Short mmCIF file of C-alpha atoms (C1' of nucleotides) in Angstrom, two decimals:
data_model
loop_
_atom_site.label_atom_id
_atom_site.label_comp_id
_atom_site.label_asym_id
_atom_site.label_seq_id
_atom_site.Cartn_x
_atom_site.Cartn_y
_atom_site.Cartn_z
CA MET A 211 0.05 -0.07 0.00
CA SER A 212 2.55 2.54 1.11
CA VAL A 213 4.62 1.89 -1.95
CA ASP A 214 1.63 3.07 -4.09
CA LYS A 215 1.19 6.17 -2.09
CA GLU A 216 4.73 7.05 -2.46
CA LYS A 217 4.15 6.72 -6.34
CA PHE A 218 0.96 8.81 -6.13
CA ILE A 219 2.80 11.59 -4.09
CA LYS A 220 5.68 11.61 -6.72
CA MET A 221 3.23 11.94 -9.44
CA LEU A 222 1.57 14.80 -7.80
CA LYS A 223 4.69 16.61 -7.28
CA GLU A 224 5.87 16.05 -10.85
CA LYS A 225 2.69 17.51 -12.11
CA GLY A 226 3.00 20.76 -9.82
CA LEU A 227 -0.20 19.54 -7.74
CA LYS A 228 -0.38 19.67 -4.00
CA VAL A 229 -0.27 16.63 -1.87
CA THR A 230 -3.44 16.94 0.27
CA ARG A 231 -4.63 14.65 3.08
CA GLN A 232 -7.99 14.28 1.22
CA ARG A 233 -6.26 13.15 -2.00
CA LEU A 234 -4.35 10.45 0.05
CA VAL A 235 -7.33 9.20 1.86
CA VAL A 236 -9.25 8.76 -1.23
CA LEU A 237 -6.49 6.81 -2.89
CA GLU A 238 -5.86 4.74 0.35
CA ALA A 239 -9.78 3.99 0.10
CA LEU A 240 -9.48 2.75 -3.19
CA ALA A 241 -6.26 0.76 -2.65
CA GLU A 242 -7.75 -1.03 0.39
CA HIS A 243 -10.80 -2.15 -1.21
CA LYS A 244 -9.63 -3.32 -4.46
CA ASP A 245 -12.45 -5.90 -4.65
CA ARG A 246 -15.05 -3.66 -3.98
CA HIS A 247 -15.81 -1.71 -7.22
CA MET A 248 -17.17 1.40 -5.30
CA THR A 249 -19.29 4.20 -6.42
CA ALA A 250 -18.38 7.86 -5.51
CA GLU A 251 -20.90 7.59 -2.51
CA ASP A 252 -19.45 4.27 -1.34
CA ILE A 253 -15.88 6.06 -1.26
CA TYR A 254 -17.43 9.04 0.21
CA ASP A 255 -18.82 7.01 3.17
CA LEU A 256 -15.68 5.08 3.64
CA VAL A 257 -13.37 7.99 3.81
CA ARG A 258 -15.70 9.95 6.11
CA ILE A 259 -14.87 7.43 8.95
CA GLU A 260 -11.40 8.94 9.29
CA PHE A 261 -12.00 12.18 7.68
CA PRO A 262 -15.61 13.43 8.41
CA GLU A 263 -14.96 17.12 7.18
CA ILE A 264 -14.51 15.80 3.54
CA GLY A 265 -16.99 16.79 0.97
CA ILE A 266 -18.28 14.63 -1.52
CA ALA A 267 -17.45 17.13 -4.25
CA THR A 268 -13.80 16.48 -3.31
CA VAL A 269 -14.19 12.63 -3.74
CA TYR A 270 -15.61 13.50 -7.26
CA ARG A 271 -12.77 15.81 -7.93
CA THR A 272 -10.09 13.36 -6.61
CA VAL A 273 -11.57 10.34 -8.49
CA GLN A 274 -11.46 12.36 -11.71
CA LEU A 275 -7.88 13.23 -11.14
CA LEU A 276 -7.03 9.80 -10.35
CA LEU A 277 -8.80 8.70 -13.73
CA GLU A 278 -6.77 11.45 -15.67
CA MET A 279 -3.62 10.05 -13.88
CA GLN A 280 -4.64 6.52 -15.11
CA LEU A 281 -4.23 5.38 -11.53
CA VAL A 282 -7.85 4.23 -11.33
CA ASP A 283 -10.19 2.73 -13.90
CA ARG A 284 -13.88 3.47 -14.41
CA ILE A 285 -16.41 0.63 -14.59
CA GLU A 286 -20.05 0.65 -15.50
CA LEU A 287 -21.97 -2.49 -14.87
CA ASN A 288 -25.15 -1.45 -16.69
CA ASP A 289 -26.92 -0.95 -13.41
CA GLY A 290 -26.70 2.92 -13.87
CA CYS A 291 -23.83 3.44 -11.20
CA VAL A 292 -20.35 4.61 -12.04
CA ARG A 293 -17.60 2.64 -10.21
CA TYR A 294 -13.94 2.98 -9.81
CA GLU A 295 -11.29 0.53 -9.19
CA ILE A 296 -7.60 0.95 -8.55
CA GLY A 297 -5.87 0.23 -11.80
CA HIS A 298 -3.87 -2.92 -12.33
CA GLN A 299 -1.33 -0.85 -13.72
CA PHE A 300 -0.90 0.82 -10.49
CA SER A 301 -0.52 -2.72 -8.91
CA GLY A 302 2.62 -3.20 -10.83
CA GLU A 303 1.48 -5.08 -13.84
CA THR A 304 2.40 -3.91 -17.40
CA ARG A 305 -0.82 -3.86 -19.42
CA HIS A 306 -4.05 -3.70 -17.60
CA TYR A 307 -6.62 -6.30 -18.58
CA HIS A 308 -9.33 -6.10 -16.25
CA HIS A 309 -12.25 -8.25 -16.90
CA HIS A 310 -15.23 -8.65 -14.52
CA LEU A 311 -17.44 -11.43 -13.96
CA ILE A 312 -20.82 -10.21 -12.73
CA CYS A 313 -23.34 -12.47 -11.29
CA LYS A 314 -26.86 -11.27 -11.97
CA GLU A 315 -28.19 -13.13 -9.00
CA CYS A 316 -26.27 -11.72 -5.99
CA GLY A 317 -24.56 -8.77 -7.79
CA LYS A 318 -21.13 -9.95 -6.94
CA ILE A 319 -18.32 -8.78 -9.15
CA MET A 320 -15.30 -10.91 -9.57
CA SER A 321 -12.25 -9.69 -11.49
CA PHE A 322 -9.87 -12.15 -13.58
CA ASP A 323 -7.00 -11.50 -15.81
CA ASP A 324 -6.33 -12.97 -19.09
CA ASP A 325 -4.45 -12.61 -22.30
CA LEU A 326 -6.81 -14.26 -24.51
CA LEU A 327 -7.99 -11.24 -26.37
CA GLU A 328 -4.73 -10.50 -27.68
CA GLU A 329 -5.44 -12.88 -30.56
CA LEU A 330 -8.68 -11.11 -31.36
CA GLU A 331 -7.06 -7.80 -31.14
CA LYS A 332 -4.62 -8.78 -33.81
CA GLN A 333 -7.39 -10.22 -36.07
CA ILE A 334 -9.24 -6.75 -35.84
CA GLU A 335 -6.38 -4.84 -36.66
CA GLU A 336 -5.66 -6.86 -39.58
CA LYS A 337 -9.14 -7.04 -40.97
CA THR A 338 -10.41 -3.57 -40.09
CA GLY A 339 -7.51 -1.50 -39.77
CA PHE A 340 -8.79 -0.40 -36.21
CA HIS A 341 -5.72 -0.09 -33.85
CA VAL A 342 -6.77 -1.27 -30.36
CA TRP A 343 -5.24 0.31 -27.46
CA ASP A 344 -7.33 -1.30 -24.56
CA HIS A 345 -10.31 -3.33 -23.97
CA GLU A 346 -12.87 -3.99 -21.49
CA LEU A 347 -14.68 -7.31 -21.11
CA LYS A 348 -17.87 -7.86 -19.04
CA LEU A 349 -19.26 -11.38 -18.49
CA TYR A 350 -22.80 -11.83 -17.08
CA GLY A 351 -24.04 -14.90 -15.58
CA ARG A 352 -24.35 -16.87 -12.10
CA CYS A 353 -21.54 -17.55 -9.77
CA ARG A 354 -20.63 -20.76 -8.24
CA GLU A 355 -22.24 -19.96 -5.01
CA CYS A 356 -25.72 -18.79 -6.43
CA ILE A 357 -25.62 -22.03 -8.56
CA ARG A 358 -25.05 -24.23 -5.52
CA ASP A 359 -27.59 -22.46 -3.30
CA LYS A 360 -30.23 -22.98 -6.10
CA GLU A 361 -29.55 -26.79 -6.26
CA MET B 131 -37.85 -3.07 -41.10
CA SER B 132 -41.57 -3.82 -41.47
CA VAL B 133 -40.85 -7.38 -40.59
CA ASP B 134 -39.39 -6.15 -37.26
CA LYS B 135 -42.43 -4.03 -36.54
CA GLU B 136 -44.79 -6.88 -37.18
CA LYS B 137 -42.85 -8.78 -34.63
CA PHE B 138 -43.04 -6.17 -32.18
CA ILE B 139 -46.74 -5.56 -32.40
CA LYS B 140 -47.32 -9.38 -32.05
CA MET B 141 -45.14 -9.48 -28.89
CA LEU B 142 -47.17 -6.46 -27.45
CA LYS B 143 -50.46 -8.12 -28.27
CA GLU B 144 -49.23 -11.33 -26.49
CA LYS B 145 -48.29 -9.35 -23.38
CA GLY B 146 -51.57 -7.57 -23.52
CA LEU B 147 -50.05 -4.27 -23.98
CA LYS B 148 -51.29 -1.61 -26.55
CA VAL B 149 -49.82 -0.88 -29.93
CA THR B 150 -49.43 2.85 -29.84
CA ARG B 151 -48.07 5.03 -32.30
CA GLN B 152 -45.44 6.44 -29.80
CA ARG B 153 -44.12 2.76 -29.48
CA LEU B 154 -43.91 1.97 -33.17
CA VAL B 155 -42.14 5.30 -33.85
CA VAL B 156 -39.44 4.70 -31.32
CA LEU B 157 -38.72 1.25 -32.54
CA GLU B 158 -38.65 2.56 -35.87
CA ALA B 159 -36.05 5.18 -34.89
CA LEU B 160 -33.85 2.62 -33.48
CA ALA B 161 -34.27 0.02 -36.40
CA GLU B 162 -33.38 2.84 -38.96
CA HIS B 163 -30.37 3.86 -37.13
CA LYS B 164 -28.78 0.69 -36.14
CA ASP B 165 -25.46 2.31 -36.35
CA ARG B 166 -25.96 5.38 -34.37
CA HIS B 167 -26.10 4.01 -30.90
CA MET B 168 -28.27 6.72 -29.71
CA THR B 169 -29.17 8.21 -26.21
CA ALA B 170 -32.65 8.85 -25.09
CA GLU B 171 -32.38 12.32 -26.06
CA ASP B 172 -31.17 11.43 -29.77
CA ILE B 173 -34.13 9.15 -30.06
CA TYR B 174 -36.29 11.96 -28.51
CA ASP B 175 -35.03 14.58 -31.14
CA LEU B 176 -35.36 12.05 -34.07
CA VAL B 177 -38.81 11.00 -33.25
CA ARG B 178 -39.97 14.46 -32.57
CA ILE B 179 -39.66 15.13 -36.51
CA GLU B 180 -42.51 13.09 -37.54
CA PHE B 181 -44.42 13.10 -34.00
CA PRO B 182 -43.74 16.29 -32.21
CA GLU B 183 -46.31 15.92 -29.60
CA ILE B 184 -44.39 13.04 -27.98
CA GLY B 185 -42.78 13.52 -24.63
CA ILE B 186 -39.46 12.50 -23.52
CA ALA B 187 -40.81 10.55 -20.56
CA THR B 188 -42.55 8.25 -23.22
CA VAL B 189 -39.45 7.86 -24.87
CA TYR B 190 -37.64 6.66 -21.74
CA ARG B 191 -40.56 4.37 -20.92
CA THR B 192 -40.72 2.93 -24.51
CA VAL B 193 -36.90 2.07 -24.30
CA GLN B 194 -37.44 0.44 -20.84
CA LEU B 195 -40.07 -1.62 -22.36
CA LEU B 196 -38.11 -2.69 -25.44
CA LEU B 197 -35.21 -3.52 -22.99
CA GLU B 198 -37.44 -5.77 -20.84
CA MET B 199 -38.70 -7.49 -24.12
CA GLN B 200 -35.07 -7.80 -25.09
CA LEU B 201 -35.46 -6.05 -28.38
CA VAL B 202 -33.00 -3.39 -27.72
CA ASP B 203 -29.63 -3.67 -25.85
CA ARG B 204 -28.11 -1.01 -23.36
CA ILE B 205 -24.66 0.25 -24.14
CA GLU B 206 -22.32 2.59 -21.97
CA LEU B 207 -19.28 3.73 -23.46
CA ASN B 208 -17.81 5.08 -20.16
CA ASP B 209 -18.64 8.63 -21.47
CA GLY B 210 -21.44 8.76 -19.07
CA CYS B 211 -24.21 8.42 -21.31
CA VAL B 212 -26.43 5.56 -21.78
CA ARG B 213 -27.08 4.39 -25.42
CA TYR B 214 -29.39 2.02 -26.96
CA GLU B 215 -29.12 -0.07 -30.07
CA ILE B 216 -31.59 -2.38 -31.66
CA GLY B 217 -30.78 -5.87 -30.49
CA HIS B 218 -28.98 -8.33 -32.81
CA GLN B 219 -31.51 -10.85 -31.73
CA PHE B 220 -34.20 -8.73 -33.29
CA SER B 221 -32.18 -8.79 -36.61
CA GLY B 222 -32.58 -12.63 -36.80
CA GLU B 223 -29.49 -13.94 -35.11
CA THR B 224 -29.50 -16.60 -32.50
CA ARG B 225 -27.33 -15.50 -29.95
CA HIS B 226 -26.34 -11.72 -29.62
CA TYR B 227 -22.77 -10.95 -29.52
CA HIS B 228 -22.41 -7.40 -29.85
CA HIS B 229 -18.90 -5.98 -29.50
CA HIS B 230 -17.98 -2.43 -30.05
CA LEU B 231 -14.81 -0.76 -31.46
CA ILE B 232 -14.66 2.66 -30.09
CA CYS B 233 -12.52 5.34 -31.69
CA LYS B 234 -11.02 7.50 -28.85
CA GLU B 235 -10.05 9.99 -31.48
CA CYS B 236 -13.32 10.62 -33.35
CA GLY B 237 -15.83 8.84 -31.00
CA LYS B 238 -17.01 6.72 -33.81
CA ILE B 239 -18.69 3.53 -32.83
CA MET B 240 -18.40 0.30 -34.91
CA SER B 241 -19.93 -3.01 -34.20
CA PHE B 242 -18.71 -6.43 -35.16
CA ASP B 243 -19.64 -9.90 -34.43
CA ASP B 244 -17.46 -12.77 -33.35
CA ASP B 245 -17.64 -15.97 -31.55
CA LEU B 246 -14.04 -16.07 -30.38
CA LEU B 247 -15.08 -15.70 -26.75
CA GLU B 248 -16.83 -19.03 -26.48
CA GLU B 249 -13.64 -20.61 -25.81
CA LEU B 250 -12.77 -18.22 -23.08
CA GLU B 251 -16.35 -18.72 -21.56
CA LYS B 252 -15.67 -22.34 -21.38
CA GLN B 253 -12.35 -21.93 -19.48
CA ILE B 254 -13.92 -19.55 -17.00
CA GLU B 255 -16.75 -22.15 -16.32
CA GLU B 256 -14.15 -24.84 -15.81
CA LYS B 257 -11.79 -22.94 -13.75
CA THR B 258 -14.15 -20.71 -11.55
CA GLY B 259 -17.51 -22.50 -11.60
CA PHE B 260 -19.19 -19.33 -12.95
CA HIS B 261 -21.72 -19.73 -15.34
CA VAL B 262 -21.70 -17.22 -18.27
CA TRP B 263 -24.85 -16.06 -19.94
CA ASP B 264 -23.76 -13.26 -21.90
CA HIS B 265 -21.16 -10.86 -22.47
CA GLU B 266 -20.08 -7.56 -23.52
CA LEU B 267 -16.79 -6.45 -25.09
CA LYS B 268 -15.63 -3.02 -25.78
CA LEU B 269 -12.42 -2.11 -27.75
CA TYR B 270 -11.03 1.14 -27.38
CA GLY B 271 -8.49 2.54 -30.00
CA ARG B 272 -8.04 4.58 -33.17
CA CYS B 273 -9.84 3.70 -36.36
CA ARG B 274 -8.49 3.34 -39.82
CA GLU B 275 -9.59 6.70 -40.89
CA CYS B 276 -8.15 8.67 -37.96
CA ILE B 277 -4.76 6.92 -38.36
CA ARG B 278 -4.87 7.77 -42.00
CA ASP B 279 -5.44 11.29 -41.20
CA LYS B 280 -2.63 11.63 -38.68
CA GLU B 281 0.02 10.28 -41.12
"C1'" DT C 111 2.84 34.75 1.04
"C1'" DT C 112 0.26 32.91 -2.78
"C1'" DC C 113 -2.16 30.13 -5.54
"C1'" DA C 114 -4.16 25.50 -5.78
"C1'" DT C 115 -7.47 23.01 -3.17
"C1'" DT C 116 -11.27 22.51 -0.38
"C1'" DG C 117 -16.24 22.53 1.62
"C1'" DC C 118 -20.54 24.21 0.91
"C1'" DA C 119 -24.64 25.14 -1.40
"C1'" DA C 120 -26.61 25.98 -5.74
"C1'" DA C 121 -26.79 24.33 -10.50
"C1'" DT C 122 -26.81 21.24 -13.95
"C1'" DT C 123 -27.99 16.71 -16.40
"C1'" DA C 124 -30.18 12.51 -16.87
"C1'" DT C 125 -34.10 9.89 -15.58
"C1'" DT C 126 -38.30 8.76 -13.19
"C1'" DT C 127 -42.76 9.37 -11.23
"C1'" DG C 128 -47.64 11.49 -9.99
"C1'" DC C 129 -51.64 12.57 -11.82
"C1'" DA C 130 -55.22 14.35 -14.90
"C1'" DT C 131 -56.30 13.45 -19.80
"C1'" DT C 132 -56.23 10.74 -23.97
"C1'" DT C 133 -56.58 6.62 -26.35
"C1'" DG C 134 -56.44 1.78 -28.13
"C1'" DA C 135 -58.93 -2.69 -27.57
"C1'" DT D 86 -66.45 1.49 -21.91
"C1'" DC D 87 -62.21 1.54 -19.18
"C1'" DA D 88 -57.66 0.20 -17.98
"C1'" DA D 89 -53.38 1.22 -20.03
"C1'" DA D 90 -50.50 4.76 -21.96
"C1'" DT D 91 -49.41 9.68 -22.57
"C1'" DG D 92 -47.97 14.44 -21.75
"C1'" DC D 93 -46.67 17.49 -18.56
"C1'" DA D 94 -44.47 19.25 -14.89
"C1'" DA D 95 -42.55 18.39 -10.65
"C1'" DA D 96 -39.30 14.94 -8.01
"C1'" DT D 97 -35.16 12.53 -7.73
"C1'" DA D 98 -30.51 10.98 -8.37
"C1'" DA D 99 -25.78 11.68 -9.78
"C1'" DT D 100 -22.46 14.79 -10.73
"C1'" DT D 101 -20.44 19.52 -11.41
"C1'" DT D 102 -19.72 24.16 -10.57
"C1'" DG D 103 -19.03 29.13 -8.26
"C1'" DC D 104 -17.10 31.05 -4.76
"C1'" DA D 105 -15.23 32.42 -0.39
"C1'" DA D 106 -12.10 30.40 3.19
"C1'" DT D 107 -8.29 27.25 3.72
"C1'" DG D 108 -3.77 25.10 3.51
"C1'" DA D 109 0.48 23.21 1.17
"C1'" DA D 110 4.52 24.90 -0.88
#
DNA sequence: TTCATTGCAAATTATTTGCATTTGA
DNA sequence: TCAAATGCAAATAATTTGCAATGAA
């Protein structure tokens, strides 16, 4: 965690931006809940526990900044809510393939990593001339637990 | 186009719902602009040309109905707008794999069909026990035209 | 000190809802 | 005829913005 924080601080300074407690606290909340895929409200609620004075506008502004810095990713699960998760890039990986398994029954979201789409990207580039930079894959279905509970 | 309309009318009647001009006009707008990936506002603007009395609430309600009937799909391109497109199912295909190539430069959205992910789905089911019903894939990058213009 | 950042409240945007009126079956 | 559907306007929800006060460099 603290390594991530150092990186963030360095990046802020390089950009001539200020290192504020608000910014650090929002980043921490995201880093400590990689799995939760939080909305801005979720982050706000979490962050207020240790920083009650923070305003939700600051959370939105910080999340926006983190998106621009490519430290977090934005996900929409077609339920109308925008969610944020700490970028895989940030966790030390080279290219960030963040795919999601979304259970339509319990709403749980699982992440998984895979390189299978590189072949597909290559084919698309050859066929259409479209150059792929990044992709996002969502798989909807039923998770193991929900399948078991229904049997 | 008219075949689609007949199918929709049949489905409405089966559900005991009424066939209204508003519903037909919204469906038509979507069918005639498969490629446009329109927001509710876009549909509203289009539909008002030939039906100025229509209210935007009716557009929202109709689109909602079409989603429930699985005649249209919902897409979010991570630009904050919810968009709708006539379902591939509706166009006669069996399973609807609607993938999108999104150009980050000009914003153009291209659809393409592919079955390559069936193998991936199989692997996921084996490894995680998650049963996949449907998937959605978005590929971000630069389209052929934008690449050419920059050279 | 000094300008970026913040918190607050008001504004904006997208979508939904209540209700009186209209309309399709 | 009569419940379902519509249009309108008001309500809600999510996000953004203006601005005076605050705080990091």
